[in-house]
Short mmCIF file of C-alpha atoms in Angstrom, two decimals:
data_model
loop_
_atom_site.label_atom_id
_atom_site.label_comp_id
_atom_site.label_asym_id
_atom_site.label_seq_id
_atom_site.Cartn_x
_atom_site.Cartn_y
_atom_site.Cartn_z
CA UNK D 1 20.16 -12.67 -2.95
CA UNK D 2 23.06 -10.91 -1.32
CA UNK D 3 23.78 -11.22 2.34
CA UNK D 4 22.82 -8.59 4.80
CA UNK D 5 22.06 -8.10 8.58
CA UNK D 6 18.74 -6.99 9.88
CA UNK D 7 19.10 -3.02 10.55
CA UNK D 8 22.56 -3.29 8.70
CA UNK D 9 24.17 0.35 9.03
CA UNK D 10 25.51 0.49 5.16
CA UNK D 11 23.25 -0.21 2.10
CA UNK D 12 23.90 -3.17 -0.04
CA UNK D 13 26.82 -3.25 -2.61
CA UNK D 14 25.28 -1.42 -5.73
CA UNK D 15 27.09 -4.27 -8.01
CA UNK D 16 24.67 -7.04 -6.11
CA UNK D 17 21.51 -5.39 -6.97
CA UNK D 18 18.97 -6.53 -9.47
CA UNK D 19 17.28 -4.30 -12.15
CA UNK D 20 16.14 -6.49 -15.06
CA UNK D 21 12.73 -7.62 -15.46
CA UNK D 22 11.33 -10.98 -14.63
CA UNK D 23 9.72 -13.06 -17.45
CA UNK D 24 8.89 -16.75 -17.46
CA UNK D 25 10.73 -17.88 -14.74
CA UNK D 26 14.28 -15.51 -15.23
CA UNK D 27 15.51 -12.43 -15.50
CA UNK D 28 15.84 -10.62 -18.96
CA UNK D 29 16.85 -7.30 -20.02
CA UNK D 30 13.97 -5.18 -21.42
CA UNK D 31 14.20 -4.35 -25.50
CA UNK D 32 13.70 -0.50 -24.41
CA UNK D 33 16.44 1.68 -25.00
CA UNK D 34 15.30 3.94 -22.56
CA UNK D 35 16.63 4.19 -18.99
CA UNK D 36 15.03 5.12 -15.95
CA UNK D 37 17.53 6.79 -13.12
CA UNK D 38 16.81 5.52 -9.48
CA UNK D 39 18.10 8.13 -6.80
CA UNK D 40 19.29 7.39 -3.14
CA UNK D 41 16.77 9.77 -1.15
CA UNK D 42 19.13 9.96 1.48
CA UNK D 43 21.67 11.56 -0.23
CA UNK D 44 20.00 12.80 -3.74
CA UNK D 45 23.17 10.69 -5.37
CA UNK D 46 22.59 8.75 -8.29
CA UNK D 47 21.64 5.19 -7.55
CA UNK D 48 21.08 2.66 -10.30
CA UNK D 49 19.42 2.70 -14.00
CA UNK D 50 16.87 0.13 -15.17
CA UNK D 51 15.64 -0.08 -18.64
CA UNK D 52 11.51 0.07 -18.69
CA UNK D 53 9.61 -2.64 -20.77
CA UNK D 54 8.56 -1.89 -24.08
CA UNK D 55 4.94 -3.21 -25.49
CA UNK D 56 7.01 -6.17 -26.95
CA UNK D 57 8.53 -7.32 -23.33
CA UNK D 58 4.53 -6.75 -21.89
CA UNK D 59 3.29 -8.91 -24.52
CA UNK D 60 6.41 -11.57 -23.88
CA UNK D 61 5.37 -11.50 -20.09
CA UNK D 62 1.57 -11.88 -20.88
CA UNK D 63 2.05 -14.77 -23.24
CA UNK D 64 4.35 -16.56 -20.75
CA UNK D 65 1.61 -15.93 -17.86
CA UNK D 66 -1.50 -17.38 -20.70
CA UNK D 67 0.74 -20.10 -21.23
CA UNK D 68 1.07 -21.05 -17.69
CA UNK D 69 -2.60 -20.67 -16.36
CA UNK D 70 -4.06 -23.94 -17.48
CA UNK D 71 -1.34 -26.04 -15.70
CA UNK D 72 -1.32 -23.62 -12.69
CA UNK D 73 -5.28 -23.57 -12.40
CA UNK D 74 -4.84 -27.66 -12.40
CA UNK D 75 -2.72 -28.04 -9.77
CA UNK D 76 -5.10 -26.97 -7.19
CA UNK D 77 -5.38 -25.38 -3.80
CA UNK D 78 -3.27 -27.96 -1.72
CA UNK D 79 -0.49 -27.22 -4.05
CA UNK D 80 -0.97 -23.64 -4.07
CA UNK D 81 -1.28 -23.20 -0.23
CA UNK D 82 2.24 -25.10 0.01
CA UNK D 83 3.92 -22.99 -2.28
CA UNK D 84 3.11 -20.11 -0.68
CA UNK D 85 3.87 -21.33 2.75
CA UNK D 86 7.22 -22.35 1.46
CA UNK D 87 7.45 -18.68 -0.52
CA UNK D 88 6.77 -17.19 2.95
CA UNK D 89 9.61 -18.85 4.69
CA UNK D 90 12.06 -17.77 1.97
CA UNK D 91 10.86 -14.03 2.22
CA UNK D 92 11.72 -14.73 6.27
CA UNK D 93 15.14 -15.52 5.34
CA UNK D 94 15.81 -13.07 3.20
CA UNK D 95 13.69 -10.29 5.08
CA UNK D 96 17.00 -7.95 5.97
CA UNK D 97 18.23 -8.12 2.56
CA UNK D 98 14.45 -7.07 0.78
CA UNK D 99 14.14 -4.17 3.71
CA UNK D 100 17.88 -2.78 3.10
CA UNK D 101 16.57 -2.57 -0.90
CA UNK D 102 13.51 -0.55 0.40
CA UNK D 103 15.49 1.80 2.70
CA UNK D 104 17.80 2.34 -0.07
CA UNK D 105 15.44 3.41 -2.79
CA UNK D 106 12.39 4.61 -0.76
CA UNK D 107 14.14 6.00 2.60
CA UNK D 108 12.20 3.94 5.37
CA UNK D 109 14.00 2.86 8.30
CA UNK D 110 16.09 -0.21 8.15
CA UNK D 111 14.12 -2.14 10.68
CA UNK D 112 10.93 -1.65 8.77
CA UNK D 113 8.82 -4.84 9.28
CA UNK D 114 7.20 -4.88 6.05
CA UNK D 115 9.07 -8.06 4.83
CA UNK D 116 7.97 -10.14 8.03
CA UNK D 117 4.46 -9.09 7.71
CA UNK D 118 4.55 -10.27 4.26
CA UNK D 119 5.32 -13.47 4.93
CA UNK D 120 2.89 -13.63 7.83
CA UNK D 121 0.07 -12.36 5.30
CA UNK D 122 1.16 -15.09 2.91
CA UNK D 123 0.85 -17.96 5.89
CA UNK D 124 -2.66 -16.46 6.66
CA UNK D 125 -4.04 -16.15 3.02
CA UNK D 126 -2.87 -19.35 2.19
CA UNK D 127 -4.77 -21.06 4.51
CA UNK D 128 -7.76 -19.69 3.31
CA UNK D 129 -7.38 -21.35 -0.40
CA UNK D 130 -9.57 -24.48 0.50
CA UNK D 131 -12.61 -22.02 1.29
CA UNK D 132 -13.16 -20.37 -2.08
CA UNK D 133 -16.18 -22.89 -2.79
CA UNK D 134 -19.14 -22.13 -4.78
CA UNK D 135 -22.87 -22.62 -3.23
CA UNK D 136 -25.85 -24.95 -3.83
CA UNK D 137 -29.78 -24.50 -4.05
CA UNK D 138 -32.50 -26.57 -4.71
CA UNK D 139 -35.27 -24.33 -4.21
CA UNK D 140 -36.65 -25.04 -7.42
CA UNK D 141 -38.38 -28.48 -8.26
CA UNK D 142 -36.31 -30.80 -10.54
CA UNK D 143 -33.14 -28.23 -10.44
CA UNK D 144 -30.20 -28.40 -8.85
CA UNK D 145 -28.39 -25.36 -8.87
CA UNK D 146 -24.51 -24.95 -8.33
CA UNK D 147 -21.94 -21.96 -8.25
CA UNK D 148 -18.58 -22.43 -8.99
CA UNK D 149 -15.55 -19.69 -8.88
CA UNK D 150 -13.31 -20.12 -11.69
CA UNK D 151 -10.07 -17.77 -12.08
CA UNK D 152 -10.05 -14.68 -14.77
CA UNK D 153 -6.86 -16.63 -16.42
CA UNK D 154 -4.01 -13.61 -16.58
CA UNK D 155 -4.15 -10.58 -14.40
CA UNK D 156 -2.09 -7.95 -13.31
CA UNK D 157 -1.47 -5.68 -10.46
CA UNK D 158 0.17 -2.07 -10.53
CA UNK D 159 1.72 -1.36 -7.16
CA UNK D 160 2.96 2.07 -5.22
CA UNK D 161 6.31 2.74 -4.24
CA UNK D 162 5.62 3.61 -0.12
CA UNK D 163 4.99 0.06 0.70
CA UNK D 164 6.21 -2.41 -2.47
CA UNK D 165 6.35 -5.65 -0.52
CA UNK D 166 2.93 -6.11 1.47
CA UNK D 167 1.28 -3.93 -1.30
CA UNK D 168 2.46 -6.45 -3.84
CA UNK D 169 1.57 -9.35 -2.34
CA UNK D 170 -2.13 -8.48 -0.94
CA UNK D 171 -2.98 -8.77 -4.75
CA UNK D 172 -0.65 -11.52 -5.85
CA UNK D 173 -1.19 -13.76 -3.40
CA UNK D 174 -5.30 -14.05 -3.60
CA UNK D 175 -4.97 -14.09 -7.34
CA UNK D 176 -2.75 -16.89 -7.76
CA UNK D 177 -4.69 -18.66 -5.10
CA UNK D 178 -7.53 -18.31 -7.45
CA UNK D 179 -5.97 -20.02 -10.04
CA UNK D 180 -5.04 -16.91 -11.93
CA UNK D 181 -1.07 -16.13 -13.18
CA UNK D 182 0.17 -12.70 -13.00
CA UNK D 183 1.84 -9.60 -14.33
CA UNK D 184 3.52 -7.13 -11.94
CA UNK D 185 4.24 -3.74 -12.34
CA UNK D 186 6.28 -1.83 -9.34
CA UNK D 187 6.32 1.45 -9.21
CA UNK D 188 9.26 3.24 -11.01
CA UNK D 189 10.53 5.16 -7.98
CA UNK D 190 11.14 1.97 -5.70
CA UNK D 191 11.11 -1.12 -7.77
CA UNK D 192 14.46 -3.07 -6.29
CA UNK D 193 12.66 -5.57 -3.62
CA UNK D 194 10.18 -6.73 -6.18
CA UNK D 195 12.30 -7.11 -8.34
CA UNK D 196 14.66 -8.76 -5.93
CA UNK D 197 11.86 -11.02 -4.47
CA UNK D 198 10.69 -12.52 -7.97
CA UNK D 199 13.41 -15.06 -8.04
CA UNK D 200 12.09 -16.60 -4.69
CA UNK D 201 9.16 -17.58 -6.86
CA UNK D 202 11.43 -20.17 -8.75
CA UNK D 203 13.19 -21.37 -5.51
CA UNK D 204 9.89 -22.12 -4.12
CA UNK D 205 9.02 -24.09 -6.87
CA UNK D 206 6.53 -21.90 -8.62
CA UNK D 207 6.05 -22.73 -12.37
CA UNK D 208 7.55 -20.48 -14.81
CA UNK D 209 5.32 -17.95 -16.18
CA UNK D 210 2.81 -17.81 -13.15
CA UNK D 211 4.42 -14.67 -12.09
CA UNK D 212 6.10 -11.85 -13.98
CA UNK D 213 7.72 -8.46 -13.34
CA UNK D 214 7.60 -5.55 -15.99
CA UNK D 215 9.49 -2.58 -15.34
CA UNK D 216 8.27 1.41 -16.01
CA UNK D 217 6.22 4.22 -15.50
CA UNK D 218 3.01 5.50 -16.47
CA UNK D 219 3.33 4.34 -20.39
CA UNK D 220 4.01 0.95 -19.03
CA UNK D 221 1.10 0.94 -16.86
CA UNK D 222 -1.07 2.15 -19.48
CA UNK D 223 0.11 -1.15 -21.53
CA UNK D 224 -1.43 -3.28 -18.78
CA UNK D 225 -4.42 -1.51 -18.45
CA UNK D 226 -5.18 -1.84 -22.33
CA UNK D 227 -3.84 -4.85 -22.86
CA UNK D 228 -6.76 -7.21 -24.29
CA UNK D 229 -5.31 -10.78 -22.88
CA UNK D 230 -5.43 -9.21 -19.37
CA UNK D 231 -8.85 -9.95 -17.62
CA UNK D 232 -8.40 -8.53 -14.02
CA UNK D 233 -6.31 -5.85 -12.71
CA UNK D 234 -5.58 -4.25 -9.20
CA UNK D 235 -4.05 -0.94 -8.77
CA UNK D 236 -2.93 1.22 -5.66
CA UNK D 237 -2.19 4.78 -6.09
CA UNK D 238 -3.38 8.22 -6.32
CA UNK D 239 -7.10 9.45 -7.34
CA UNK D 240 -5.86 10.84 -10.39
CA UNK D 241 -4.04 7.89 -11.72
CA UNK D 242 -6.82 5.60 -10.68
CA UNK D 243 -9.32 7.48 -12.81
CA UNK D 244 -6.81 7.03 -15.96
CA UNK D 245 -6.67 3.10 -14.90
CA UNK D 246 -10.14 2.61 -14.68
CA UNK D 247 -10.93 4.47 -17.97
CA UNK D 248 -8.04 2.54 -19.84
CA UNK D 249 -9.45 -0.89 -18.68
CA UNK D 250 -12.74 0.01 -19.70
CA UNK D 251 -11.98 1.11 -22.76
CA UNK D 252 -9.90 -2.13 -23.67
CA UNK D 253 -11.64 -5.30 -22.81
CA UNK D 254 -13.67 -4.10 -20.05
CA UNK D 255 -11.64 -5.73 -17.67
CA UNK D 256 -12.56 -6.08 -13.83
CA UNK D 257 -10.53 -3.32 -11.48
CA UNK D 258 -10.07 -2.73 -8.00
CA UNK D 259 -8.90 0.56 -7.15
CA UNK D 260 -7.33 1.56 -3.85
CA UNK D 261 -6.51 5.18 -4.07
CA UNK D 262 -5.51 7.17 -0.63
CA UNK D 263 -7.02 8.79 1.73
CA UNK D 264 -7.28 11.80 4.35
CA UNK D 265 -7.94 9.84 7.38
CA UNK D 266 -9.45 11.51 10.49
CA UNK D 267 -8.58 10.51 14.02
CA UNK D 268 -11.03 11.91 16.52
CA UNK D 269 -10.31 12.07 20.35
CA UNK D 270 -12.94 12.32 22.70
CA UNK D 271 -12.83 14.22 26.37
CA UNK D 272 -13.38 10.83 28.14
CA UNK D 273 -10.29 9.02 26.01
CA UNK D 274 -7.14 8.03 27.37
CA UNK D 275 -5.38 10.99 26.20
CA UNK D 276 -1.70 9.46 26.60
CA UNK D 277 -2.43 6.89 24.55
CA UNK D 278 -4.23 8.97 21.79
CA UNK D 279 -0.98 10.98 21.88
CA UNK D 280 1.14 7.46 21.28
CA UNK D 281 -1.36 6.22 18.86
CA UNK D 282 -1.79 8.81 16.64
CA UNK D 283 1.48 10.31 16.47
CA UNK D 284 3.03 6.96 15.45
CA UNK D 285 0.81 6.71 12.86
CA UNK D 286 2.31 9.82 11.56
CA UNK D 287 5.79 8.71 12.24
CA UNK D 288 5.40 5.22 10.52
CA UNK D 289 7.30 5.51 6.95
CA UNK D 290 7.31 9.25 7.35
CA UNK D 291 3.67 9.46 6.99
CA UNK D 292 3.83 8.18 3.48
CA UNK D 293 0.97 5.72 4.14
CA UNK D 294 -2.61 5.84 2.76
CA UNK D 295 -3.88 5.60 5.85
CA UNK D 296 -2.02 7.98 8.04
CA UNK D 297 -3.91 9.81 10.21
CA UNK D 298 -3.25 13.20 8.77
CA UNK D 299 -6.35 14.91 10.03
CA UNK D 300 -7.01 14.99 14.18
CA UNK D 301 -9.99 16.39 15.91
CA UNK D 302 -9.66 16.82 19.60
CA UNK D 303 -12.69 17.75 21.91
CA UNK D 304 -12.06 21.11 23.70
CA UNK D 305 -12.13 19.78 27.42
CA UNK D 306 -8.89 17.81 26.66
CA UNK D 307 -7.44 19.86 23.57
CA UNK D 308 -4.73 21.68 25.39
CA UNK D 309 -3.21 18.77 26.92
CA UNK D 310 -3.20 16.50 23.95
CA UNK D 311 -2.07 19.22 21.55
CA UNK D 312 0.82 20.23 23.82
CA UNK D 313 1.99 16.45 24.41
CA UNK D 314 1.60 15.79 20.72
CA UNK D 315 3.44 18.64 19.53
CA UNK D 316 6.36 18.05 21.75
CA UNK D 317 6.69 14.72 20.80
CA UNK D 318 6.33 14.86 17.04
CA UNK D 319 8.28 17.54 16.92
CA UNK D 320 10.99 16.12 18.58
CA UNK D 321 11.62 13.58 15.85
CA UNK D 322 14.56 14.20 13.60
CA UNK D 323 14.43 12.41 10.21
CA UNK D 324 17.83 10.66 9.30
CA UNK D 325 19.76 8.25 7.19
CA UNK D 326 17.71 4.90 7.81
CA UNK D 327 21.03 3.04 7.72
CA UNK D 328 22.48 5.44 10.78
CA UNK D 329 22.81 4.27 14.44
CA UNK D 330 20.95 4.17 16.25
CA UNK D 331 18.19 3.39 13.50
CA UNK D 332 15.90 6.49 13.14
CA UNK D 333 12.29 6.99 13.40
CA UNK D 334 11.65 8.58 10.27
CA UNK D 335 14.22 8.83 7.03
CA UNK D 336 13.43 10.69 4.15
CA UNK D 337 10.58 10.98 1.76
CA UNK D 338 10.99 9.25 -1.42
CA UNK D 339 12.09 11.93 -3.94
CA UNK D 340 12.65 15.77 -4.49
CA UNK D 341 8.93 15.63 -5.96
CA UNK D 342 7.49 14.36 -2.94
CA UNK D 343 9.92 16.76 -0.73
CA UNK D 344 8.75 19.84 -2.99
CA UNK D 345 5.29 18.85 -2.64
CA UNK D 346 4.89 18.55 1.28
CA UNK D 347 6.67 22.30 1.30
CA UNK D 348 4.27 23.67 -0.86
CA UNK D 349 1.41 22.31 0.93
CA UNK D 350 3.22 23.95 4.45
CA UNK D 351 3.58 26.95 2.55
CA UNK D 352 -0.13 27.17 1.45
CA UNK D 353 -0.97 26.31 5.05
CA UNK D 354 1.01 29.15 6.37
CA UNK D 355 -0.45 31.81 3.63
CA UNK D 356 -4.13 30.98 4.82
CA UNK D 357 -3.37 31.89 8.08
CA UNK D 358 -2.80 28.66 10.48
CA UNK D 359 -0.06 28.41 12.64
CA UNK D 360 2.71 25.93 11.92
CA UNK D 361 4.49 24.26 14.42
CA UNK D 362 7.96 22.39 13.93
CA UNK D 363 11.42 21.81 15.29
CA UNK D 364 13.17 23.97 12.77
CA UNK D 365 13.77 24.27 9.08
CA UNK D 366 12.11 21.82 7.21
CA UNK D 367 14.83 21.34 5.13
CA UNK D 368 17.77 18.89 4.67
CA UNK D 369 19.83 16.65 7.32
CA UNK D 370 21.79 18.65 9.26
CA UNK D 371 24.74 15.84 9.02
CA UNK D 372 25.03 16.14 5.49
CA UNK D 373 23.31 18.88 3.93
CA UNK D 374 22.02 16.51 1.61
CA UNK D 375 18.50 14.37 1.34
CA UNK D 376 15.04 14.74 1.30
CA UNK D 377 14.41 15.06 4.71
CA UNK D 378 11.23 16.61 6.20
CA UNK D 379 10.67 17.96 9.69
CA UNK D 380 7.37 16.80 11.43
CA UNK D 381 5.14 19.50 11.11
CA UNK D 382 1.92 20.26 13.17
CA UNK D 383 -0.63 22.50 11.60
CA UNK D 384 -3.28 24.23 14.28
CA UNK D 385 -6.13 26.41 13.22
CA UNK D 386 -6.10 25.31 9.22
CA UNK D 387 -9.11 26.62 7.33
CA UNK D 388 -11.42 23.66 6.17
CA UNK D 389 -11.40 25.07 2.62
CA UNK D 390 -7.56 25.13 2.16
CA UNK D 391 -5.46 22.46 0.00
CA UNK D 392 -3.87 21.44 3.13
CA UNK D 393 -6.58 20.55 4.68
CA UNK D 394 -8.77 18.38 1.91
CA UNK D 395 -5.72 17.20 0.03
CA UNK D 396 -3.69 14.07 0.56
CA UNK D 397 -0.41 15.41 1.50
CA UNK D 398 1.79 11.99 1.85
CA UNK D 399 4.13 13.10 3.86
CA UNK D 400 4.87 14.24 7.92
CA UNK D 401 2.65 17.00 7.87
CA UNK D 402 -0.55 16.98 10.53
CA UNK D 403 -3.20 19.38 11.20
CA UNK D 404 -4.95 19.07 14.66
CA UNK D 405 -8.45 20.69 14.95
CA UNK D 406 -10.57 21.54 18.18
CA UNK D 407 -14.28 20.71 18.32
CA UNK D 408 -17.35 20.85 20.47
CA UNK D 409 -19.55 18.08 20.03
CA UNK D 410 -20.55 14.81 18.12
CA UNK D 411 -22.42 16.57 15.23
CA UNK D 412 -19.49 19.09 14.57
CA UNK D 413 -16.92 16.54 14.57
CA UNK D 414 -18.83 14.26 12.43
CA UNK D 415 -19.69 16.84 9.95
CA UNK D 416 -15.77 17.95 9.77
CA UNK D 417 -14.47 14.36 9.63
CA UNK D 418 -16.92 13.24 6.78
CA UNK D 419 -16.13 16.52 4.88
CA UNK D 420 -13.59 14.93 2.33
CA UNK D 421 -13.37 13.28 -0.87
CA UNK D 422 -11.58 10.09 0.63
CA UNK D 423 -12.86 7.54 2.81
CA UNK D 424 -10.52 4.88 3.67
CA UNK D 425 -9.86 4.89 7.11
CA UNK D 426 -10.74 6.48 10.48
CA UNK D 427 -10.27 6.23 14.18
CA UNK D 428 -11.83 6.93 17.42
CA UNK D 429 -10.49 7.33 20.81
CA UNK D 430 -13.39 7.02 23.61
CA UNK D 431 -14.10 4.99 26.52
CA UNK D 432 -17.80 5.19 25.48
CA UNK D 433 -18.42 2.14 23.56
CA UNK D 434 -21.90 3.11 22.40
CA UNK D 435 -20.70 6.54 20.98
CA UNK D 436 -17.76 4.67 19.31
CA UNK D 437 -20.41 2.33 17.71
CA UNK D 438 -22.50 5.03 16.50
CA UNK D 439 -19.47 6.62 14.76
CA UNK D 440 -18.39 3.43 13.31
CA UNK D 441 -21.55 3.40 11.24
CA UNK D 442 -21.62 7.17 10.53
CA UNK D 443 -18.15 7.67 9.45
CA UNK D 444 -17.92 7.75 5.78
CA UNK D 445 -14.80 5.38 5.71
CA UNK D 446 -13.89 1.72 4.69
CA UNK D 447 -12.39 0.67 7.99
CA UNK D 448 -12.76 2.10 11.35
CA UNK D 449 -10.39 1.61 14.34
CA UNK D 450 -11.61 2.19 17.97
CA UNK D 451 -8.88 2.96 20.75
CA UNK D 452 -6.11 2.88 17.94
CA UNK D 453 -5.19 3.90 14.54
CA UNK D 454 -3.55 3.34 11.67
CA UNK D 455 -1.24 1.41 10.50
CA UNK D 456 -3.32 -0.83 12.72
CA UNK D 457 -5.14 -3.34 10.39
CA UNK D 458 -6.08 -7.20 10.56
CA UNK D 459 -5.15 -9.30 7.93
CA UNK D 460 -7.71 -11.54 7.87
CA UNK D 461 -10.40 -8.22 7.57
CA UNK D 462 -10.96 -6.92 4.45
CA UNK D 463 -9.66 -3.64 3.60
CA UNK D 464 -11.21 -1.02 1.12
CA UNK D 465 -12.21 2.88 0.75
CA UNK D 466 -15.49 4.31 0.79
CA UNK D 467 -15.86 7.44 -1.96
CA UNK D 468 -12.84 8.27 -3.86
CA UNK D 469 -10.70 6.28 -2.08
CA UNK D 470 -11.57 3.50 -4.13
CA UNK D 471 -13.63 0.25 -4.74
CA UNK D 472 -12.91 -3.48 -4.03
CA UNK D 473 -11.36 -5.07 -1.14
CA UNK D 474 -8.22 -6.52 -0.44
CA UNK D 475 -6.94 -8.73 2.80
CA UNK D 476 -9.29 -10.97 4.25
CA UNK D 477 -10.51 -14.34 3.18
CA UNK D 478 -12.95 -13.00 0.53
CA UNK D 479 -9.38 -11.36 -1.34
CA UNK D 480 -9.43 -15.33 -2.98
CA UNK D 481 -13.06 -15.21 -4.30
CA UNK D 482 -12.94 -11.49 -5.74
CA UNK D 483 -10.01 -12.95 -8.20
CA UNK D 484 -12.53 -15.42 -9.69
CA UNK D 485 -15.55 -15.49 -11.54
CA UNK D 486 -18.21 -16.87 -10.16
CA UNK D 487 -20.31 -18.91 -12.93
CA UNK D 488 -23.80 -20.62 -12.45
CA UNK D 489 -24.47 -24.45 -13.03
CA UNK D 490 -27.65 -25.76 -13.91
CA UNK D 491 -28.53 -29.45 -13.54
CA UNK D 492 -31.65 -30.84 -14.18
CA UNK D 493 -32.72 -33.85 -11.81
CA UNK D 494 -35.94 -34.64 -12.88
#
């Protein structure tokens, strides 16, 4: 992989960047004549072109995975774990180059820790490969009952553009550590780090065909969802696409599906909270990756007794952030949003909130980088007095736009926090542990954090959504088990 220093102030050379699909242990050009144009979100300039995979390419990748699966399964947990530990070391070695690719194509700051966090996750999950075992029962006289976990065979993952490395490996690693092989489809908006990391599987010693990468947009995603030889699928993205994925999977071969479909995540600050820490934590949640994160706390509810102090401190801190070139010096806290479509969508929500009568607080024109006159830069924006029925209050904006609402008591804020079709992540700031535990049970969210907020998660704790934020879980030791069939074995003993 091309050499690059951590925090490098220039993007990697374009001619060093790989764009081809990875099938059966090597890079191969797609057979399609179409092309996908990638853009640099910092400059709005064309970056690279890549060819999307065709149905023929997807079929070849699936056949490679199918042929590789029996041998891969036979290697067993000890070998699987050793290979993933080696892969983790290679990702650490090339972390700067991988992050630079994400900065170039997606816009996140060039010191983002995603590659290092990915390597840490691989260390953790590989240690769990030995605990995916069955159970036994002797409660029926003359019978020994045993459950055994067996792989699905060929599996697939369709992953988003916002955190490509980590959100891919929380699917790849459990699937392979359960004895499956995999086809990965990165987002067509930010595929470069995942195309690059594919070659590290070869260097680490993974057999050819165990891991494959195909390129493309929604049409290639549908090829994967409908493929009759793919038996299990994991998807991360928006609700609308998740429903299409689920329908296509059901209509083809009823393949098992895990969906992680985003959030509109509430953070609740009570009047007994450490207000300074609540400001720091909730503001960072909206800074991290320019709030293009499914668990960003884009709805903040503050109890009236501390509301003026919180709003003043949060607004001053947040609107002082100036998005800039992710390769600039010093490294900025925020870069651009991913592309023009995202930029225009975010601006649309801000204007809709303004028309609804809300108060908009920002640091100036929400427009382009003042040093260039170009780039998909959105100024951090705070919305006050936002009506509950407005689109900005209900939809996942996926950008640096946060609403702050004042509340009086527990019942009122619980009603507001749960008034959403999403249920991914919630957080509570309070010194009252009994209140925190009460809210943890009553908040309709798959994860509830106390006196902290996103992007904090525990790699060894299951993560998943309620309501329309999805089904199934990732992270945690049970993630490997979820990529297996549980088979019952009956043995007559007398």
